[in-house]
Short mmCIF file of C-alpha atoms in Angstrom, two decimals:
data_model
loop_
_atom_site.label_atom_id
_atom_site.label_comp_id
_atom_site.label_asym_id
_atom_site.label_seq_id
_atom_site.Cartn_x
_atom_site.Cartn_y
_atom_site.Cartn_z
CA MET Q 1272 34.14 5.06 2.64
CA ALA Q 1273 34.10 2.03 0.82
CA THR Q 1274 34.81 1.81 -2.83
CA PRO Q 1275 31.33 1.87 -5.04
CA ILE Q 1276 30.89 -1.29 -7.11
CA GLU Q 1277 28.93 -2.22 -10.16
CA ILE Q 1278 26.38 -4.96 -10.35
CA GLU Q 1279 25.05 -6.01 -13.99
CA VAL Q 1280 21.37 -6.25 -13.69
CA ASP Q 1281 19.31 -7.33 -16.99
CA GLY Q 1282 22.05 -5.55 -19.36
CA PHE Q 1283 22.29 -2.34 -17.25
CA ASP Q 1284 25.08 -1.45 -14.89
CA VAL Q 1285 23.87 -0.74 -11.49
CA ARG Q 1286 26.38 1.39 -9.36
CA VAL Q 1287 26.29 0.93 -5.79
CA THR Q 1288 28.03 3.66 -3.68
CA ASN Q 1289 28.95 2.97 -0.13
CA PRO Q 1290 28.08 -0.68 -0.48
CA ASP Q 1291 29.16 -1.67 3.28
CA LYS Q 1292 26.51 0.91 4.63
CA VAL Q 1293 24.45 -0.53 7.41
CA PHE Q 1294 20.94 -0.30 7.03
CA PHE Q 1295 19.47 -2.79 9.74
CA PRO Q 1296 22.34 -3.25 12.59
CA ASP Q 1297 20.20 -5.38 14.81
CA ALA Q 1298 18.73 -7.99 12.14
CA THR Q 1299 18.98 -11.73 12.87
CA GLY Q 1300 22.31 -13.19 11.41
CA GLY Q 1301 24.06 -9.73 11.69
CA PRO Q 1302 23.86 -6.22 10.26
CA ILE Q 1303 22.15 -5.87 6.58
CA THR Q 1304 24.18 -3.58 4.44
CA LYS Q 1305 23.34 -1.31 1.53
CA VAL Q 1306 24.68 -4.13 -1.20
CA GLU Q 1307 22.68 -6.72 0.67
CA LEU Q 1308 19.48 -4.77 0.15
CA VAL Q 1309 20.30 -4.12 -3.38
CA ARG Q 1310 20.87 -7.90 -4.21
CA TYR Q 1311 17.67 -8.73 -2.38
CA TRP Q 1312 15.67 -6.43 -4.86
CA ILE Q 1313 17.50 -8.35 -7.72
CA ASP Q 1314 16.55 -11.62 -5.94
CA VAL Q 1315 12.90 -11.20 -5.27
CA ALA Q 1316 12.45 -8.94 -8.73
CA PRO Q 1317 10.12 -12.15 -10.23
CA GLY Q 1318 7.80 -11.55 -7.41
CA ALA Q 1319 7.97 -7.83 -6.74
CA LEU Q 1320 7.34 -7.29 -10.12
CA HIS Q 1321 3.72 -8.84 -9.93
CA GLY Q 1322 2.84 -6.17 -7.63
CA CYS Q 1323 4.68 -3.25 -9.00
CA ARG Q 1324 5.56 -3.87 -12.93
CA ASP Q 1325 4.64 -0.77 -15.16
CA ARG Q 1326 3.29 1.34 -12.32
CA PRO Q 1327 4.18 4.78 -11.22
CA THR Q 1328 5.93 4.67 -7.93
CA TYR Q 1329 6.81 6.41 -4.66
CA LEU Q 1330 10.38 5.60 -3.18
CA HIS Q 1331 10.20 5.40 0.39
CA ARG Q 1332 14.05 6.07 1.01
CA PHE Q 1333 16.06 5.60 4.07
CA PRO Q 1334 19.55 6.92 2.67
CA ASP Q 1335 21.40 6.69 6.12
CA GLY Q 1336 19.93 3.47 7.25
CA LEU Q 1337 16.90 2.32 9.40
CA PHE Q 1338 17.02 5.00 11.96
CA ASP Q 1339 17.29 8.21 9.63
CA GLY Q 1340 13.23 8.59 9.72
CA GLY Q 1341 13.27 8.24 5.88
CA PHE Q 1342 11.25 10.03 3.18
CA TYR Q 1343 9.04 9.70 0.25
CA GLN Q 1344 10.26 10.68 -3.23
CA LYS Q 1345 7.30 10.97 -5.76
CA ARG Q 1346 9.36 12.61 -8.40
CA LEU Q 1347 12.25 11.00 -10.51
CA PRO Q 1348 15.67 11.98 -8.54
CA LYS Q 1349 17.83 14.14 -9.89
CA GLY Q 1350 21.11 12.02 -11.48
CA ALA Q 1351 19.05 9.19 -12.14
CA PRO Q 1352 20.36 6.76 -14.91
CA PRO Q 1353 18.68 7.80 -18.41
CA TRP Q 1354 17.13 4.29 -18.89
CA ILE Q 1355 14.99 4.65 -15.88
CA ARG Q 1356 11.15 4.78 -17.24
CA THR Q 1357 8.74 7.43 -15.91
CA ALA Q 1358 4.99 8.20 -15.92
CA HIS Q 1359 3.43 11.88 -15.84
CA ILE Q 1360 1.07 11.61 -12.89
CA THR Q 1361 -1.43 14.34 -11.54
CA PHE Q 1362 -1.73 14.85 -7.74
CA PRO Q 1363 -5.24 16.04 -6.11
CA SER Q 1364 -4.00 19.59 -6.07
CA GLY Q 1365 -3.52 19.49 -9.80
CA ARG Q 1366 0.16 19.56 -9.78
CA THR Q 1367 1.93 17.12 -12.00
CA ALA Q 1368 5.25 15.09 -11.59
CA ASP Q 1369 7.38 12.22 -13.61
CA ALA Q 1370 7.51 9.47 -11.19
CA PRO Q 1371 9.61 6.51 -11.56
CA VAL Q 1372 8.17 3.39 -13.11
CA MET Q 1373 9.39 -0.19 -12.20
CA ILE Q 1374 9.73 -2.47 -15.04
CA ASP Q 1375 12.24 -4.80 -14.45
CA ALA Q 1376 15.03 -6.14 -11.99
CA ALA Q 1377 17.36 -3.45 -12.97
CA HIS Q 1378 14.76 -0.68 -12.01
CA LEU Q 1379 14.45 -2.43 -8.47
CA ALA Q 1380 18.25 -2.75 -8.19
CA TRP Q 1381 18.64 0.82 -8.97
CA MET Q 1382 15.96 1.87 -6.18
CA GLY Q 1383 17.93 -0.09 -3.77
CA THR Q 1384 21.11 2.07 -4.34
CA LEU Q 1385 18.88 4.80 -3.41
CA GLY Q 1386 18.20 3.48 0.13
CA CYS Q 1387 14.68 2.58 -0.75
CA LEU Q 1388 13.09 -0.08 1.28
CA GLU Q 1389 9.77 0.05 0.17
CA VAL Q 1390 7.88 0.21 -3.32
CA ASN Q 1391 4.92 2.37 -3.26
CA PRO Q 1392 3.06 2.01 -6.48
CA TRP Q 1393 0.04 3.87 -7.70
CA PRO Q 1394 -2.77 1.11 -8.59
CA VAL Q 1395 -2.59 2.38 -12.32
CA ARG Q 1396 -0.54 1.38 -15.08
CA ALA Q 1397 1.92 3.96 -16.80
CA GLY Q 1398 -0.20 3.92 -20.05
CA ASP Q 1399 -3.43 5.01 -18.28
CA VAL Q 1400 -2.79 6.61 -14.81
CA ASP Q 1401 -6.43 7.97 -14.46
CA HIS Q 1402 -8.25 4.60 -14.13
CA PRO Q 1403 -7.04 2.01 -11.55
CA ASP Q 1404 -6.77 -1.85 -12.44
CA GLU Q 1405 -6.28 -2.73 -8.72
CA LEU Q 1406 -8.65 -2.29 -5.72
CA ARG Q 1407 -6.66 -2.23 -2.34
CA ILE Q 1408 -7.99 -3.28 0.88
CA ASP Q 1409 -5.64 -2.18 3.84
CA LEU Q 1410 -6.47 -4.19 7.19
CA ASP Q 1411 -5.17 -1.61 9.80
CA PRO Q 1412 -5.46 -2.96 13.38
CA VAL Q 1413 -5.84 -0.10 16.08
CA PRO Q 1414 -2.88 -0.18 18.83
CA ASP Q 1415 -3.22 -3.61 21.04
CA VAL Q 1416 -5.45 -5.40 19.11
CA ASP Q 1417 -4.43 -9.15 18.84
CA PHE Q 1418 -3.14 -10.20 14.95
CA ALA Q 1419 -5.78 -12.91 15.25
CA TRP Q 1420 -8.29 -10.28 14.48
CA VAL Q 1421 -6.89 -9.12 11.44
CA ARG Q 1422 -6.60 -12.57 10.51
CA ASP Q 1423 -10.26 -12.95 10.90
CA VAL Q 1424 -11.25 -9.69 9.05
CA ALA Q 1425 -9.02 -10.74 6.27
CA LEU Q 1426 -10.89 -13.95 5.86
CA CYS Q 1427 -14.33 -12.23 5.80
CA ALA Q 1428 -12.96 -9.84 3.10
CA ARG Q 1429 -12.23 -12.95 1.23
CA ASP Q 1430 -15.88 -14.15 1.48
CA VAL Q 1431 -17.35 -10.90 0.62
CA LEU Q 1432 -14.99 -10.47 -2.50
CA GLY Q 1433 -16.11 -13.80 -3.58
CA GLU Q 1434 -19.85 -13.06 -3.16
CA PHE Q 1435 -19.36 -9.98 -5.89
CA ASP Q 1436 -17.09 -12.45 -8.34
CA LEU Q 1437 -13.89 -10.81 -7.03
CA GLN Q 1438 -10.61 -12.39 -6.21
CA GLY Q 1439 -8.46 -11.20 -3.64
CA PHE Q 1440 -4.71 -11.90 -3.18
CA PRO Q 1441 -3.39 -11.37 0.50
CA LYS Q 1442 -0.04 -10.31 1.69
CA THR Q 1443 1.14 -9.57 4.94
CA SER Q 1444 1.82 -5.58 5.23
CA GLY Q 1445 5.32 -6.16 7.05
CA LYS Q 1446 3.97 -4.32 10.28
CA ARG Q 1447 0.70 -5.27 11.84
CA GLY Q 1448 -1.71 -5.52 9.11
CA ILE Q 1449 -2.65 -7.33 5.87
CA HIS Q 1450 -3.44 -5.95 2.61
CA VAL Q 1451 -5.52 -7.73 0.02
CA ASN Q 1452 -5.14 -6.66 -3.54
CA VAL Q 1453 -7.92 -7.08 -6.26
CA ARG Q 1454 -7.41 -6.76 -9.93
CA ILE Q 1455 -10.08 -4.83 -11.59
CA GLU Q 1456 -11.00 -3.53 -15.44
CA PRO Q 1457 -9.37 -0.10 -15.58
CA ARG Q 1458 -12.59 1.69 -16.47
CA TRP Q 1459 -13.49 3.40 -13.48
CA SER Q 1460 -12.20 6.65 -11.83
CA PHE Q 1461 -10.30 6.85 -8.56
CA THR Q 1462 -13.47 8.21 -7.28
CA GLU Q 1463 -15.30 5.34 -8.01
CA VAL Q 1464 -13.19 2.56 -7.15
CA ARG Q 1465 -12.86 4.65 -3.60
CA ARG Q 1466 -16.71 4.23 -3.53
CA ALA Q 1467 -16.84 0.66 -4.25
CA THR Q 1468 -14.32 0.01 -1.69
CA LEU Q 1469 -16.06 1.99 0.76
CA ALA Q 1470 -19.18 -0.03 0.06
CA PHE Q 1471 -17.10 -3.28 0.39
CA ALA Q 1472 -15.56 -2.18 3.76
CA ARG Q 1473 -18.76 -1.13 5.37
CA GLU Q 1474 -20.05 -4.68 4.42
CA VAL Q 1475 -17.49 -6.32 6.18
CA GLU Q 1476 -18.03 -4.09 9.08
CA ARG Q 1477 -21.68 -5.04 9.19
CA ARG Q 1478 -20.67 -8.83 9.24
CA LEU Q 1479 -17.72 -8.33 11.95
CA PRO Q 1480 -19.15 -5.24 13.91
CA ASP Q 1481 -17.14 -5.98 17.03
CA ARG Q 1482 -13.69 -6.54 15.18
CA ALA Q 1483 -13.92 -4.38 11.99
CA THR Q 1484 -14.41 -0.61 11.53
CA THR Q 1485 -14.72 2.07 8.69
CA ALA Q 1486 -14.57 4.81 11.38
CA TRP Q 1487 -11.95 7.62 9.66
CA TRP Q 1488 -11.62 9.48 13.06
CA LYS Q 1489 -9.04 7.27 15.18
CA GLU Q 1490 -10.92 8.38 18.36
CA GLU Q 1491 -13.90 6.39 17.09
CA ARG Q 1492 -11.81 3.27 15.75
CA HIS Q 1493 -11.82 -0.29 17.30
CA GLY Q 1494 -10.42 -3.59 16.41
CA VAL Q 1495 -9.19 -3.61 12.59
CA PHE Q 1496 -9.77 -0.56 10.40
CA LEU Q 1497 -10.60 -1.08 6.64
CA ASP Q 1498 -8.76 1.84 5.03
CA TYR Q 1499 -10.93 2.62 2.07
CA ASN Q 1500 -9.16 6.12 1.48
CA GLN Q 1501 -6.22 3.87 0.51
CA ASN Q 1502 -7.92 4.04 -3.10
CA ALA Q 1503 -7.93 7.79 -3.45
CA ARG Q 1504 -5.81 9.28 -6.20
CA ASP Q 1505 -2.15 9.76 -4.63
CA ARG Q 1506 -2.36 7.44 -2.05
CA THR Q 1507 -0.12 4.24 -1.95
CA VAL Q 1508 0.68 1.19 0.13
CA ALA Q 1509 3.81 -0.63 0.35
CA SER Q 1510 3.84 -3.10 -2.57
CA ALA Q 1511 4.67 -7.20 -2.51
CA TYR Q 1512 8.29 -7.83 -1.33
CA SER Q 1513 8.77 -4.20 0.16
CA VAL Q 1514 10.93 -4.32 2.97
CA ARG Q 1515 9.64 -2.35 6.00
CA PRO Q 1516 11.50 -0.10 8.45
CA MET Q 1517 11.52 -2.83 11.38
CA PRO Q 1518 14.56 -3.84 13.30
CA ASP Q 1519 14.27 -7.19 11.83
CA ALA Q 1520 13.73 -6.15 8.01
CA ARG Q 1521 10.28 -7.49 7.95
CA VAL Q 1522 8.84 -8.05 4.55
CA SER Q 1523 5.28 -7.41 3.10
CA THR Q 1524 4.92 -11.30 1.86
CA PRO Q 1525 2.18 -12.56 -0.55
CA LEU Q 1526 0.31 -15.32 0.89
CA ALA Q 1527 -2.01 -18.25 -0.07
CA TRP Q 1528 -5.33 -18.09 1.42
CA ASP Q 1529 -5.01 -21.24 3.32
CA GLU Q 1530 -1.77 -19.44 5.11
CA VAL Q 1531 -3.77 -16.73 6.56
CA ALA Q 1532 -5.45 -18.28 9.41
CA THR Q 1533 -2.10 -18.99 11.16
CA VAL Q 1534 0.27 -16.68 9.40
CA ASP Q 1535 3.36 -15.02 11.71
CA PRO Q 1536 4.29 -11.75 9.84
CA ALA Q 1537 7.72 -11.93 11.55
CA ALA Q 1538 8.47 -15.06 9.86
CA PHE Q 1539 9.08 -13.21 6.68
CA THR Q 1540 12.16 -10.94 6.47
CA LEU Q 1541 14.80 -9.78 3.89
CA ARG Q 1542 16.68 -12.89 4.78
CA THR Q 1543 14.03 -15.31 4.55
CA VAL Q 1544 11.79 -14.47 2.05
CA PRO Q 1545 14.26 -14.96 -1.12
CA GLU Q 1546 14.33 -18.74 -0.26
CA ARG Q 1547 10.32 -18.86 0.40
CA LEU Q 1548 10.10 -17.41 -3.27
CA ARG Q 1549 12.46 -19.86 -4.59
CA THR Q 1550 11.05 -22.98 -2.87
CA ILE Q 1551 7.03 -22.27 -3.19
CA GLY Q 1552 7.16 -19.33 -5.86
CA ASP Q 1553 5.01 -16.09 -5.68
CA PRO Q 1554 1.27 -16.41 -4.26
CA GLY Q 1555 0.21 -13.62 -5.95
CA ALA Q 1556 1.77 -14.38 -9.14
CA GLY Q 1557 -1.77 -15.15 -10.59
CA ILE Q 1558 -3.53 -11.85 -9.96
CA ASP Q 1559 -3.62 -10.74 -13.82
CA GLU Q 1560 -5.58 -13.94 -14.54
CA HIS Q 1561 -8.50 -12.65 -12.12
CA VAL Q 1562 -9.81 -9.44 -13.47
CA GLY Q 1563 -13.24 -8.52 -11.99
CA VAL Q 1564 -15.59 -5.89 -12.34
CA LEU Q 1565 -16.86 -3.35 -9.73
CA ASP Q 1566 -20.76 -3.19 -10.95
CA GLY Q 1567 -21.68 -5.07 -7.94
CA LEU Q 1568 -20.13 -3.19 -5.40
CA LEU Q 1569 -20.92 0.08 -7.01
CA ASP Q 1570 -24.72 -1.28 -6.67
CA LEU Q 1571 -23.99 -1.94 -3.03
CA ALA Q 1572 -22.69 1.64 -2.76
CA ALA Q 1573 -25.88 2.93 -4.33
CA ARG Q 1574 -28.31 0.83 -2.14
CA ASP Q 1575 -26.16 2.36 1.00
CA GLU Q 1576 -26.97 5.86 -0.25
CA ALA Q 1577 -30.20 5.47 -0.68
CA GLY Q 1578 -30.50 4.03 2.79
CA GLY Q 1579 -29.06 7.33 4.21
CA LEU Q 1580 -25.20 6.11 4.36
CA GLY Q 1581 -23.50 8.49 2.25
CA ASP Q 1582 -19.83 9.57 1.64
CA ALA Q 1583 -17.19 9.08 4.28
CA PRO Q 1584 -14.22 11.53 5.08
CA TRP Q 1585 -11.45 12.00 2.71
CA PRO Q 1586 -8.07 12.50 3.31
CA PRO Q 1587 -7.11 15.99 4.51
CA HIS Q 1588 -5.07 17.25 1.89
CA PHE Q 1589 -8.02 16.56 -0.83
CA PRO Q 1590 -10.32 19.15 -2.21
CA LYS Q 1591 -13.86 18.79 -0.29
CA ALA Q 1592 -15.89 16.17 -2.28
CA GLU Q 1593 -19.58 16.51 -3.10
CA GLY Q 1594 -21.60 14.77 -0.49
CA GLU Q 1595 -18.59 14.48 1.94
CA PRO Q 1596 -19.71 14.94 5.82
CA THR Q 1597 -18.17 17.70 7.75
CA ARG Q 1598 -14.30 17.24 8.15
CA VAL Q 1599 -14.08 17.78 11.79
CA SER Q 1600 -13.16 15.02 14.35
CA PRO Q 1601 -16.37 13.96 16.72
CA SER Q 1602 -14.82 15.47 19.97
CA ARG Q 1603 -13.99 18.89 18.01
CA LYS Q 1604 -17.63 18.87 16.67
CA ARG Q 1605 -19.02 18.27 20.26
CA ARG Q 1606 -16.90 21.34 21.46
CA GLN Q 1607 -17.97 23.79 18.75
CA PRO Q 1608 -21.44 24.61 19.52
CA GLN Q 1609 -20.29 25.77 23.05
CA GLU Q 1610 -17.13 27.38 21.61
CA GLY Q 1611 -18.84 29.14 18.58
CA GLY Q 1612 -22.25 29.80 20.08
CA GLU Q 1613 -24.16 32.81 21.45
CA PRO Q 1614 -22.26 34.35 24.51
CA SER Q 1615 -23.85 33.73 27.81
CA THR Q 1616 -25.45 36.46 29.82
#
């Protein structure tokens, strides 16, 4: 086993054990090692912190490299340095935890030493963990959908947001989708932000019915799914500059809107993104300068509800919500009358 090394970051000594461990064996240019991952997080910290600074964070860890399956760690790991910040969060079940909070490059480097590829922050700040200051739009294509459809839905999402005086900041997901983040005033609950996002997603669906869907059940989806449930408490997405568990070490990369129509997500990897950041800066850097309100989207939600379009299913581990439809897949629901009806005679 290689001798551990220490890297000084922001006045802290970050210890990297087994620095030569290979994380991405098939990356272009040769295998990517643990120490290269740690140095990547230091290099991109100025941009990455625009997406995750001061937020309770889940760590998506791959301690044995890309192909070990990985796991999410929602609590501060044992043995963490005493200088790691935390925030006390509450899960939908009512249980609580102290989650690490990313505040500087040293925190991101420490995260890398744990084999953490992704930062998965809550959409709240550590000082107020119950009121999101970010609305998240997750565009998730069904299998075999061309990426051009994702681009089209993203551009429609931009237009709809603009009609409600909201500014979206897009980024590649690092896999097959696109994320759009919207800064909002932190005065609505998770439930209200999710309600606003659902109304927004349905409006996009109305405009692009052949390409966009809000259908929660996979058997009913087509085209690009707008995952409104990513705004529920305890749900997270990979933040800006996260490395995704893909063979080419692809990165979730912030974009300018004029890049969206032609973007190729494969162009952004752990080895190409630091130079992009140094050359053009971070397209997501201005997000905190465009803080919006949800009044318009909540009015739209009220109109939808008055017209008979109520709540949509929540994730399975959440308590049953008032007004939520039956949490049963359509195919199973079709079978139930026959299986549970009166016996034939």
